mmCIF file of C-alpha atoms in Angstrom:
data_model
loop_
_atom_site.group_PDB
_atom_site.id
_atom_site.type_symbol
_atom_site.label_atom_id
_atom_site.label_comp_id
_atom_site.label_asym_id
_atom_site.label_seq_id
_atom_site.Cartn_x
_atom_site.Cartn_y
_atom_site.Cartn_z
ATOM 1 C CA MET F 16 33.502 -34.488 -8.665
ATOM 2 C CA ARG F 17 31.817 -36.690 -11.250
ATOM 3 C CA ASN F 18 29.097 -39.102 -10.197
ATOM 4 C CA GLU F 19 29.479 -41.692 -12.924
ATOM 5 C CA PRO F 20 32.373 -43.900 -14.047
ATOM 6 C CA VAL F 21 34.443 -42.748 -16.994
ATOM 7 C CA ARG F 22 34.336 -45.220 -19.854
ATOM 8 C CA ASN F 23 37.335 -45.823 -22.041
ATOM 9 C CA ASP F 24 37.205 -45.163 -25.775
ATOM 10 C CA SER F 25 36.468 -48.757 -26.835
ATOM 11 C CA GLU F 26 33.632 -49.125 -24.312
ATOM 12 C CA ARG F 27 32.087 -45.842 -25.395
ATOM 13 C CA ARG F 28 32.292 -46.707 -29.092
ATOM 14 C CA THR F 29 30.730 -50.114 -28.431
ATOM 15 C CA MET F 30 27.885 -48.546 -26.440
ATOM 16 C CA MET F 31 27.181 -45.991 -29.159
ATOM 17 C CA HIS F 32 27.321 -48.700 -31.849
ATOM 18 C CA ASP F 33 24.839 -50.888 -29.979
ATOM 19 C CA ASP F 34 22.484 -47.992 -29.314
ATOM 20 C CA SER F 35 22.531 -46.956 -32.954
ATOM 21 C CA HIS F 36 21.394 -50.434 -33.987
ATOM 22 C CA SER F 37 18.861 -50.930 -31.215
ATOM 23 C CA GLY F 38 17.130 -47.582 -31.689
ATOM 24 C CA GLU F 39 14.547 -47.000 -34.366
ATOM 25 C CA SER F 40 12.860 -43.881 -35.573
ATOM 26 C CA PRO F 41 9.386 -42.933 -34.348
ATOM 27 C CA ALA F 42 7.980 -43.250 -37.839
ATOM 28 C CA SER F 43 9.191 -46.801 -38.296
ATOM 29 C CA ALA F 44 8.163 -47.769 -34.776
ATOM 30 C CA ASN F 45 4.623 -46.472 -35.139
ATOM 31 C CA ALA F 46 3.917 -47.158 -38.795
ATOM 32 C CA ASN F 47 5.364 -50.695 -38.621
ATOM 33 C CA GLY F 48 7.513 -50.136 -41.662
ATOM 34 C CA GLY F 49 4.676 -48.685 -43.732
ATOM 35 C CA GLY F 50 6.300 -46.080 -45.946
ATOM 36 C CA PRO F 51 4.403 -43.916 -48.431
ATOM 37 C CA GLY F 52 4.917 -46.469 -51.235
ATOM 38 C CA ASN F 53 3.647 -49.373 -49.148
ATOM 39 C CA VAL F 54 0.624 -47.440 -47.946
ATOM 40 C CA ALA F 55 -0.187 -46.260 -51.475
ATOM 41 C CA GLY F 56 0.066 -49.828 -52.784
ATOM 42 C CA LEU F 57 -2.149 -51.144 -49.991
ATOM 43 C CA ILE F 58 -4.772 -48.469 -50.645
ATOM 44 C CA SER F 59 -4.614 -49.192 -54.396
ATOM 45 C CA ARG F 60 -5.156 -52.934 -53.881
ATOM 46 C CA ARG F 61 -8.046 -52.450 -51.491
ATOM 47 C CA MET F 62 -9.610 -49.837 -53.743
ATOM 48 C CA THR F 63 -9.335 -52.168 -56.749
ATOM 49 C CA ILE F 64 -10.999 -55.009 -54.857
ATOM 50 C CA ALA F 65 -13.689 -52.721 -53.485
ATOM 51 C CA MET F 66 -14.450 -51.244 -56.928
ATOM 52 C CA ALA F 67 -14.648 -54.722 -58.462
ATOM 53 C CA VAL F 68 -17.060 -55.906 -55.781
ATOM 54 C CA ILE F 69 -19.183 -52.771 -56.112
ATOM 55 C CA THR F 70 -19.242 -53.040 -59.917
ATOM 56 C CA VAL F 71 -20.230 -56.722 -59.918
ATOM 57 C CA ALA F 72 -22.884 -56.206 -57.262
ATOM 58 C CA GLY F 73 -24.202 -53.140 -59.043
ATOM 59 C CA GLY F 74 -24.257 -54.993 -62.366
ATOM 60 C CA LEU F 75 -26.275 -57.839 -60.872
ATOM 61 C CA VAL F 76 -28.733 -55.381 -59.381
ATOM 62 C CA PHE F 77 -28.997 -53.625 -62.750
ATOM 63 C CA VAL F 78 -29.674 -56.865 -64.642
ATOM 64 C CA LEU F 79 -32.272 -57.974 -62.098
ATOM 65 C CA GLY F 80 -33.887 -54.560 -62.342
ATOM 66 C CA VAL F 81 -34.119 -54.873 -66.118
ATOM 67 C CA LEU F 82 -35.578 -58.384 -65.945
ATOM 68 C CA PHE F 83 -38.185 -57.668 -63.324
ATOM 69 C CA GLY F 84 -38.961 -54.317 -64.946
ATOM 70 C CA SER F 85 -39.631 -56.140 -68.197
ATOM 71 C CA ARG F 86 -42.035 -58.546 -66.494
ATOM 72 C CA HIS F 87 -43.786 -55.569 -64.960
ATOM 73 C CA GLU F 88 -44.160 -54.080 -68.446
ATOM 74 C CA PHE F 89 -45.630 -57.373 -69.664
ATOM 75 C CA THR F 90 -48.291 -57.139 -66.967
ATOM 76 C CA GLU F 91 -49.093 -53.507 -67.785
ATOM 77 C CA ARG F 92 -49.670 -54.488 -71.437
ATOM 78 C CA GLY F 93 -52.082 -57.293 -70.540
ATOM 79 C CA LEU F 94 -49.666 -60.099 -71.255
ATOM 80 C CA ASN F 95 -49.083 -63.036 -68.922
ATOM 81 C CA PRO F 96 -45.460 -62.928 -67.665
ATOM 82 C CA SER F 97 -45.990 -66.227 -65.811
ATOM 83 C CA ALA F 98 -46.278 -68.064 -69.085
ATOM 84 C CA MET F 99 -42.557 -67.623 -69.674
ATOM 85 C CA SER F 100 -39.761 -68.092 -67.164
ATOM 86 C CA VAL F 101 -37.236 -65.363 -66.588
ATOM 87 C CA ALA F 102 -34.531 -67.528 -68.159
ATOM 88 C CA ARG F 103 -36.564 -68.141 -71.336
ATOM 89 C CA GLU F 104 -37.572 -64.509 -71.446
ATOM 90 C CA PHE F 105 -33.952 -63.391 -71.241
ATOM 91 C CA GLY F 106 -32.700 -66.088 -73.639
ATOM 92 C CA SER F 107 -35.290 -65.469 -76.339
ATOM 93 C CA GLY F 108 -34.929 -61.701 -76.175
ATOM 94 C CA MET F 109 -38.642 -61.267 -75.565
ATOM 95 C CA MET F 110 -38.386 -58.313 -73.212
ATOM 96 C CA VAL F 111 -40.384 -55.126 -72.932
ATOM 97 C CA ILE F 112 -38.420 -52.120 -71.675
ATOM 98 C CA ASP F 113 -39.655 -48.615 -70.989
ATOM 99 C CA THR F 114 -36.880 -46.389 -72.354
ATOM 100 C CA ARG F 115 -37.519 -43.601 -69.856
ATOM 101 C CA LYS F 116 -37.391 -46.009 -66.930
ATOM 102 C CA ALA F 117 -34.283 -47.668 -68.356
ATOM 103 C CA VAL F 118 -32.475 -44.319 -68.650
ATOM 104 C CA ALA F 119 -33.500 -43.369 -65.115
ATOM 105 C CA LEU F 120 -32.362 -46.764 -63.811
ATOM 106 C CA THR F 121 -29.018 -46.415 -65.621
ATOM 107 C CA VAL F 122 -28.411 -42.938 -64.206
ATOM 108 C CA LEU F 123 -29.358 -44.138 -60.724
ATOM 109 C CA PHE F 124 -27.016 -47.107 -61.096
ATOM 110 C CA VAL F 125 -24.077 -44.910 -62.153
ATOM 111 C CA VAL F 126 -24.700 -42.435 -59.330
ATOM 112 C CA CYS F 127 -24.892 -45.218 -56.737
ATOM 113 C CA VAL F 128 -21.694 -46.853 -58.000
ATOM 114 C CA VAL F 129 -19.782 -43.553 -57.985
ATOM 115 C CA ALA F 130 -21.061 -42.701 -54.501
ATOM 116 C CA ALA F 131 -20.179 -46.161 -53.184
ATOM 117 C CA VAL F 132 -16.669 -45.957 -54.657
ATOM 118 C CA ALA F 133 -16.190 -42.491 -53.142
ATOM 119 C CA VAL F 134 -17.314 -43.638 -49.690
ATOM 120 C CA VAL F 135 -15.155 -46.757 -49.765
ATOM 121 C CA GLY F 136 -12.177 -44.815 -51.099
ATOM 122 C CA ARG F 137 -12.486 -42.193 -48.385
ATOM 123 C CA TYR F 138 -12.780 -44.874 -45.710
ATOM 124 C CA TYR F 139 -9.718 -46.828 -46.806
ATOM 125 C CA SER F 140 -7.659 -43.703 -47.457
ATOM 126 C CA HIS F 141 -8.360 -42.364 -43.982
ATOM 127 C CA LYS F 142 -7.830 -45.761 -42.373
ATOM 128 C CA GLU F 143 -4.436 -46.325 -43.983
ATOM 129 C CA VAL F 144 -3.089 -42.762 -44.060
ATOM 130 C CA ALA F 145 -4.009 -41.803 -40.479
ATOM 131 C CA PRO F 146 -1.340 -44.028 -38.868
ATOM 132 C CA LEU F 147 1.218 -42.742 -41.355
ATOM 133 C CA GLU F 148 0.342 -39.134 -40.565
ATOM 134 C CA HIS F 149 0.620 -39.926 -36.859
ATOM 135 C CA ALA F 150 4.034 -41.492 -37.428
ATOM 136 C CA PHE F 151 5.210 -38.440 -39.389
ATOM 137 C CA GLU F 152 4.033 -36.179 -36.560
ATOM 138 C CA LEU F 153 5.981 -38.294 -34.083
ATOM 139 C CA GLN F 154 9.033 -38.108 -36.316
ATOM 140 C CA LYS F 155 8.735 -34.329 -36.590
ATOM 141 C CA ASP F 156 8.393 -34.021 -32.820
ATOM 142 C CA PHE F 157 11.358 -36.333 -32.336
ATOM 143 C CA VAL F 158 13.584 -34.196 -34.559
ATOM 144 C CA ALA F 159 12.524 -31.039 -32.718
ATOM 145 C CA ASP F 160 12.953 -32.687 -29.322
ATOM 146 C CA ALA F 161 16.353 -34.136 -30.171
ATOM 147 C CA SER F 162 17.548 -30.820 -31.591
ATOM 148 C CA HIS F 163 16.617 -29.033 -28.392
ATOM 149 C CA GLU F 164 17.785 -31.712 -25.967
ATOM 150 C CA LEU F 165 21.233 -31.786 -27.564
ATOM 151 C CA LYS F 166 21.690 -28.009 -27.394
ATOM 152 C CA THR F 167 22.715 -27.975 -23.735
ATOM 153 C CA PRO F 168 25.195 -30.899 -23.973
ATOM 154 C CA LEU F 169 26.713 -29.372 -27.102
ATOM 155 C CA ALA F 170 27.042 -26.004 -25.374
ATOM 156 C CA VAL F 171 28.750 -27.722 -22.433
ATOM 157 C CA ILE F 172 31.096 -29.583 -24.787
ATOM 158 C CA SER F 173 31.958 -26.319 -26.522
ATOM 159 C CA THR F 174 32.790 -24.755 -23.161
ATOM 160 C CA ARG F 175 34.922 -27.762 -22.206
ATOM 161 C CA ILE F 176 36.842 -27.487 -25.469
ATOM 162 C CA ASP F 177 37.508 -23.803 -24.832
ATOM 163 C CA LEU F 178 38.821 -24.703 -21.378
ATOM 164 C CA ILE F 179 41.046 -27.443 -22.797
ATOM 165 C CA ASP F 180 42.432 -25.054 -25.395
ATOM 166 C CA PHE F 181 43.032 -22.422 -22.712
ATOM 167 C CA ARG F 182 44.957 -24.866 -20.514
ATOM 168 C CA ARG F 183 46.885 -26.360 -23.407
ATOM 169 C CA GLN F 184 48.164 -22.974 -24.525
ATOM 170 C CA ARG F 185 49.480 -22.346 -21.013
ATOM 171 C CA GLY F 186 51.038 -25.760 -20.616
ATOM 172 C CA GLN F 187 48.564 -26.824 -17.921
ATOM 173 C CA SER F 188 47.236 -30.355 -17.429
ATOM 174 C CA ILE F 189 44.135 -31.156 -19.458
ATOM 175 C CA ASP F 190 43.530 -34.709 -18.203
ATOM 176 C CA ASP F 191 40.631 -33.765 -15.915
ATOM 177 C CA ALA F 192 39.017 -31.663 -18.629
ATOM 178 C CA LEU F 193 39.304 -34.539 -21.108
ATOM 179 C CA ASP F 194 37.662 -36.891 -18.607
ATOM 180 C CA ASP F 195 34.823 -34.398 -18.193
ATOM 181 C CA LEU F 196 34.523 -34.118 -21.972
ATOM 182 C CA ARG F 197 34.243 -37.890 -22.332
ATOM 183 C CA GLY F 198 31.558 -37.899 -19.662
ATOM 184 C CA ASP F 199 29.639 -35.203 -21.554
ATOM 185 C CA VAL F 200 29.759 -37.282 -24.740
ATOM 186 C CA ASP F 201 28.486 -40.326 -22.828
ATOM 187 C CA ARG F 202 25.684 -38.235 -21.365
ATOM 188 C CA MET F 203 24.703 -36.958 -24.813
ATOM 189 C CA ASN F 204 24.606 -40.515 -26.147
ATOM 190 C CA ALA F 205 22.393 -41.529 -23.211
ATOM 191 C CA ILE F 206 20.045 -38.623 -23.981
ATOM 192 C CA VAL F 207 19.672 -39.740 -27.600
ATOM 193 C CA THR F 208 18.907 -43.288 -26.451
ATOM 194 C CA ASP F 209 16.323 -42.012 -23.972
ATOM 195 C CA LEU F 210 14.689 -39.913 -26.693
ATOM 196 C CA LEU F 211 14.418 -42.958 -28.947
ATOM 197 C CA VAL F 212 12.884 -44.996 -26.144
ATOM 198 C CA ALA F 213 10.397 -42.221 -25.385
ATOM 199 C CA ALA F 214 9.513 -41.858 -29.082
ATOM 200 C CA ARG F 215 8.613 -45.557 -29.248
ATOM 201 C CA GLY F 216 6.293 -45.071 -26.279
ATOM 202 C CA ALA F 217 8.231 -47.527 -24.127
ATOM 203 C CA VAL F 218 8.448 -46.712 -20.426
ATOM 204 C CA HIS F 219 11.075 -48.656 -18.503
ATOM 205 C CA THR F 220 11.347 -47.734 -14.852
ATOM 206 C CA GLU F 221 13.646 -48.649 -12.015
ATOM 207 C CA PRO F 222 14.323 -47.227 -8.549
ATOM 208 C CA VAL F 223 16.245 -43.969 -8.924
ATOM 209 C CA ALA F 224 17.893 -42.007 -6.112
ATOM 210 C CA LEU F 225 17.096 -38.345 -6.707
ATOM 211 C CA ASP F 226 20.182 -37.020 -4.922
ATOM 212 C CA GLY F 227 22.303 -38.718 -7.590
ATOM 213 C CA VAL F 228 20.122 -37.293 -10.360
ATOM 214 C CA ILE F 229 20.514 -33.804 -8.912
ATOM 215 C CA ALA F 230 24.283 -34.182 -8.562
ATOM 216 C CA GLN F 231 24.648 -35.308 -12.187
ATOM 217 C CA SER F 232 22.339 -32.555 -13.432
ATOM 218 C CA VAL F 233 24.219 -29.843 -11.554
ATOM 219 C CA ASP F 234 27.490 -31.228 -12.893
ATOM 220 C CA ALA F 235 26.064 -31.114 -16.427
ATOM 221 C CA VAL F 236 25.086 -27.426 -16.299
ATOM 222 C CA ARG F 237 27.945 -26.122 -14.154
ATOM 223 C CA PRO F 238 30.077 -25.008 -17.154
ATOM 224 C CA LEU F 239 27.134 -22.940 -18.417
ATOM 225 C CA ALA F 240 26.572 -21.465 -14.961
ATOM 226 C CA ASP F 241 30.260 -20.592 -14.618
ATOM 227 C CA LYS F 242 30.208 -18.940 -18.030
ATOM 228 C CA ARG F 243 27.273 -16.738 -16.980
ATOM 229 C CA GLY F 244 28.710 -16.021 -13.541
ATOM 230 C CA VAL F 245 25.894 -17.840 -11.723
ATOM 231 C CA ARG F 246 26.419 -20.114 -8.721
ATOM 232 C CA VAL F 247 24.383 -23.322 -8.406
ATOM 233 C CA GLU F 248 23.684 -24.367 -4.813
ATOM 234 C CA THR F 249 22.207 -27.707 -3.744
ATOM 235 C CA ARG F 250 20.125 -28.335 -0.623
ATOM 236 C CA ILE F 251 18.646 -31.625 0.581
ATOM 237 C CA ASP F 252 16.007 -31.397 3.305
ATOM 238 C CA GLY F 253 16.007 -34.880 4.792
ATOM 239 C CA ASP F 254 17.735 -38.216 4.441
ATOM 240 C CA PRO F 255 18.857 -38.638 0.789
ATOM 241 C CA ALA F 256 18.268 -42.393 1.026
ATOM 242 C CA HIS F 257 14.526 -41.765 1.421
ATOM 243 C CA PHE F 258 14.159 -39.835 -1.835
ATOM 244 C CA VAL F 259 13.812 -42.736 -4.272
ATOM 245 C CA VAL F 260 11.331 -42.765 -7.164
ATOM 246 C CA GLU F 261 10.442 -45.077 -10.036
ATOM 247 C CA GLY F 262 11.794 -43.763 -13.314
ATOM 248 C CA SER F 263 14.863 -43.465 -15.505
ATOM 249 C CA ALA F 264 17.976 -41.698 -14.257
ATOM 250 C CA VAL F 265 18.678 -40.328 -17.743
ATOM 251 C CA GLY F 266 15.110 -39.142 -18.302
ATOM 252 C CA LEU F 267 14.822 -37.483 -14.894
ATOM 253 C CA SER F 268 18.220 -35.865 -15.386
ATOM 254 C CA ARG F 269 16.976 -34.460 -18.710
ATOM 255 C CA CYS F 270 14.040 -32.960 -16.852
ATOM 256 C CA VAL F 271 16.143 -31.406 -14.079
ATOM 257 C CA VAL F 272 18.757 -30.109 -16.538
ATOM 258 C CA ALA F 273 16.043 -28.352 -18.556
ATOM 259 C CA VAL F 274 14.715 -26.599 -15.444
ATOM 260 C CA LEU F 275 18.229 -25.663 -14.280
ATOM 261 C CA ASP F 276 19.162 -24.401 -17.739
ATOM 262 C CA ASN F 277 16.083 -22.173 -17.768
ATOM 263 C CA ALA F 278 16.881 -20.824 -14.290
ATOM 264 C CA ILE F 279 20.536 -20.146 -15.132
ATOM 265 C CA ALA F 280 19.554 -18.371 -18.338
ATOM 266 C CA HIS F 281 17.312 -15.946 -16.418
ATOM 267 C CA ALA F 282 19.450 -15.486 -13.309
ATOM 268 C CA PRO F 283 21.374 -12.191 -13.118
ATOM 269 C CA GLN F 284 25.148 -12.433 -13.067
ATOM 270 C CA GLY F 285 26.560 -12.941 -9.588
ATOM 271 C CA THR F 286 23.373 -14.478 -8.147
ATOM 272 C CA ASP F 287 22.568 -17.998 -7.001
ATOM 273 C CA VAL F 288 20.335 -20.682 -8.432
ATOM 274 C CA THR F 289 19.196 -23.069 -5.712
ATOM 275 C CA ILE F 290 18.012 -26.613 -6.282
ATOM 276 C CA ALA F 291 16.341 -28.113 -3.215
ATOM 277 C CA LEU F 292 15.186 -31.682 -2.634
ATOM 278 C CA GLY F 293 12.537 -32.389 -0.027
ATOM 279 C CA TYR F 294 9.093 -33.753 0.752
ATOM 280 C CA ARG F 295 5.956 -32.190 -0.651
ATOM 281 C CA HIS F 296 3.528 -34.618 0.958
ATOM 282 C CA HIS F 297 4.256 -37.831 2.796
ATOM 283 C CA ARG F 298 3.936 -39.755 -0.492
ATOM 284 C CA ASP F 299 5.505 -37.231 -2.867
ATOM 285 C CA VAL F 300 8.924 -35.677 -3.248
ATOM 286 C CA ALA F 301 9.565 -32.240 -4.714
ATOM 287 C CA ILE F 302 12.582 -30.770 -6.478
ATOM 288 C CA ARG F 303 12.459 -26.980 -6.369
ATOM 289 C CA VAL F 304 14.678 -24.784 -8.536
ATOM 290 C CA THR F 305 14.781 -21.118 -7.540
ATOM 291 C CA ASP F 306 16.396 -18.236 -9.396
ATOM 292 C CA HIS F 307 16.529 -14.503 -8.708
ATOM 293 C CA GLY F 308 15.557 -13.368 -12.169
ATOM 294 C CA PRO F 309 12.873 -10.869 -13.200
ATOM 295 C CA GLY F 310 9.991 -13.342 -12.947
ATOM 296 C CA ILE F 311 7.801 -14.952 -15.558
ATOM 297 C CA GLY F 312 4.758 -12.702 -15.750
ATOM 298 C CA ASP F 313 1.035 -13.287 -15.636
ATOM 299 C CA ASP F 314 0.948 -16.429 -17.782
ATOM 300 C CA PRO F 315 3.432 -18.987 -16.414
ATOM 301 C CA GLU F 316 1.797 -21.815 -18.367
ATOM 302 C CA ARG F 317 3.027 -20.355 -21.644
ATOM 303 C CA LEU F 318 6.511 -21.636 -20.788
ATOM 304 C CA PHE F 319 5.225 -25.203 -20.999
ATOM 305 C CA ARG F 320 3.772 -24.799 -24.485
ATOM 306 C CA ARG F 321 5.884 -26.012 -27.349
ATOM 307 C CA PHE F 322 7.726 -23.309 -29.273
ATOM 308 C CA ALA F 323 6.792 -20.608 -26.771
ATOM 309 C CA ARG F 324 9.420 -17.859 -26.591
ATOM 310 C CA ASP F 325 10.560 -15.623 -23.811
ATOM 311 C CA ASP F 326 9.082 -12.145 -23.908
ATOM 312 C CA ASP F 327 10.925 -10.628 -20.971
ATOM 313 C CA GLY F 328 13.818 -9.231 -22.954
ATOM 314 C CA THR F 329 16.371 -11.772 -21.762
ATOM 315 C CA ALA F 330 19.124 -12.985 -24.021
ATOM 316 C CA HIS F 331 17.968 -16.592 -23.711
ATOM 317 C CA GLN F 332 15.802 -16.937 -26.799
ATOM 318 C CA GLY F 333 15.479 -20.675 -27.284
ATOM 319 C CA TYR F 334 13.030 -22.756 -29.231
ATOM 320 C CA GLY F 335 10.607 -23.011 -26.337
ATOM 321 C CA LEU F 336 10.882 -26.785 -26.033
ATOM 322 C CA GLY F 337 12.900 -27.198 -22.836
ATOM 323 C CA LEU F 338 10.206 -26.911 -20.186
ATOM 324 C CA ALA F 339 7.577 -28.515 -22.436
ATOM 325 C CA LEU F 340 9.801 -31.568 -22.801
ATOM 326 C CA ALA F 341 10.605 -31.520 -19.084
ATOM 327 C CA ARG F 342 6.894 -31.645 -18.282
ATOM 328 C CA ASP F 343 6.454 -34.549 -20.706
ATOM 329 C CA VAL F 344 9.226 -36.463 -18.926
ATOM 330 C CA ALA F 345 7.722 -35.731 -15.506
ATOM 331 C CA SER F 346 4.320 -36.919 -16.710
ATOM 332 C CA ARG F 347 5.879 -40.104 -18.094
ATOM 333 C CA TYR F 348 6.898 -41.067 -14.552
ATOM 334 C CA GLY F 349 3.671 -39.996 -12.854
ATOM 335 C CA GLY F 350 4.909 -36.557 -11.819
ATOM 336 C CA THR F 351 4.148 -32.910 -12.498
ATOM 337 C CA LEU F 352 6.148 -29.808 -13.330
ATOM 338 C CA ASP F 353 4.771 -26.345 -12.647
ATOM 339 C CA VAL F 354 5.628 -22.850 -11.500
ATOM 340 C CA GLU F 355 5.281 -22.790 -7.728
ATOM 341 C CA SER F 356 5.810 -19.037 -7.415
ATOM 342 C CA THR F 357 7.052 -16.107 -9.452
ATOM 343 C CA SER F 358 7.602 -12.419 -8.801
ATOM 344 C CA ALA F 359 9.975 -9.616 -9.653
ATOM 345 C CA ASP F 360 12.423 -11.151 -7.163
ATOM 346 C CA GLY F 361 12.621 -14.559 -8.795
ATOM 347 C CA THR F 362 10.876 -17.769 -9.782
ATOM 348 C CA THR F 363 10.586 -21.230 -8.255
ATOM 349 C CA MET F 364 9.914 -24.227 -10.484
ATOM 350 C CA ARG F 365 8.616 -27.363 -8.775
ATOM 351 C CA LEU F 366 9.025 -30.923 -10.008
ATOM 352 C CA THR F 367 6.855 -33.355 -8.038
ATOM 353 C CA LEU F 368 7.261 -37.134 -8.228
ATOM 354 C CA PRO F 369 5.649 -40.026 -6.331
ATOM 355 C CA LEU F 370 7.979 -41.788 -3.926
ATOM 356 C CA THR F 371 8.640 -45.494 -4.342
ATOM 357 C CA ARG F 372 6.121 -47.386 -2.245
#
């Protein structure tokens, strides 16, 4: 049974249209519209102003150095520099300059100007480019995250289509399968929206009942489990009404689906994957997903590193983003995701979240 209402085609198209206009890419959200051209122009303007200021200031210092150096030369030659003002001295051309000192002063002036321009240029370049680089990193992560997060829904949709084709060829009803397919498309659209929200750094929370999240997550991965010959069993240890947390139903479902997908991929055919909901402490709730696969090995934390790959010989060779993203989602809502236990008989993943106060 599905746990969410089925939208008609017009409602779904409207929702997708609105989401496409309300979402914005991580780069635009974090760089505030500052593309490479804008940043380059801003750096160029600031560099031009800085160089002009440095040149004018350096020129004034140079002229003052020449004037006061000339008066010093007057004194060394026994003349009285006080008899003539600096203005008259400069206007009449009556100046005494030591060529060696003048050359040294000129070289020093050029070196100081070049060094000042280099320092200012480096400062402004770093100041303006750093946010852009950060935005590009966010955009790259978003593309990788979205690519991975959409793999499971697309695999489910592919399985649904195969089922529809199978039933159609045999003259069987496909209405239920079409309803499920529409629900999968809605779920995929919700995932994209949640990814955009997460990429902008926005965290909107509301009370979420975890039993509903688990039911939707199990429903989402059931076609994959059926295809692999794995049964998914659900157990709730306590009153479901008590297991309410602050978060996003879509985000938490993404997290649970990633853990379930990993467990199903490593579970031998004909075995069970169990997802259990219960208390960890009196203020925390835990979702435990247990499979009967070959275990993880001596370094469970590697599974939570981006782009880590399985090395146990299983056929599930993904991009290593699933559990890393799941941990990010758990952290977003004040929770944790870790490996509670692992052995040759199976592995238990534990998602811990704070209960609503």
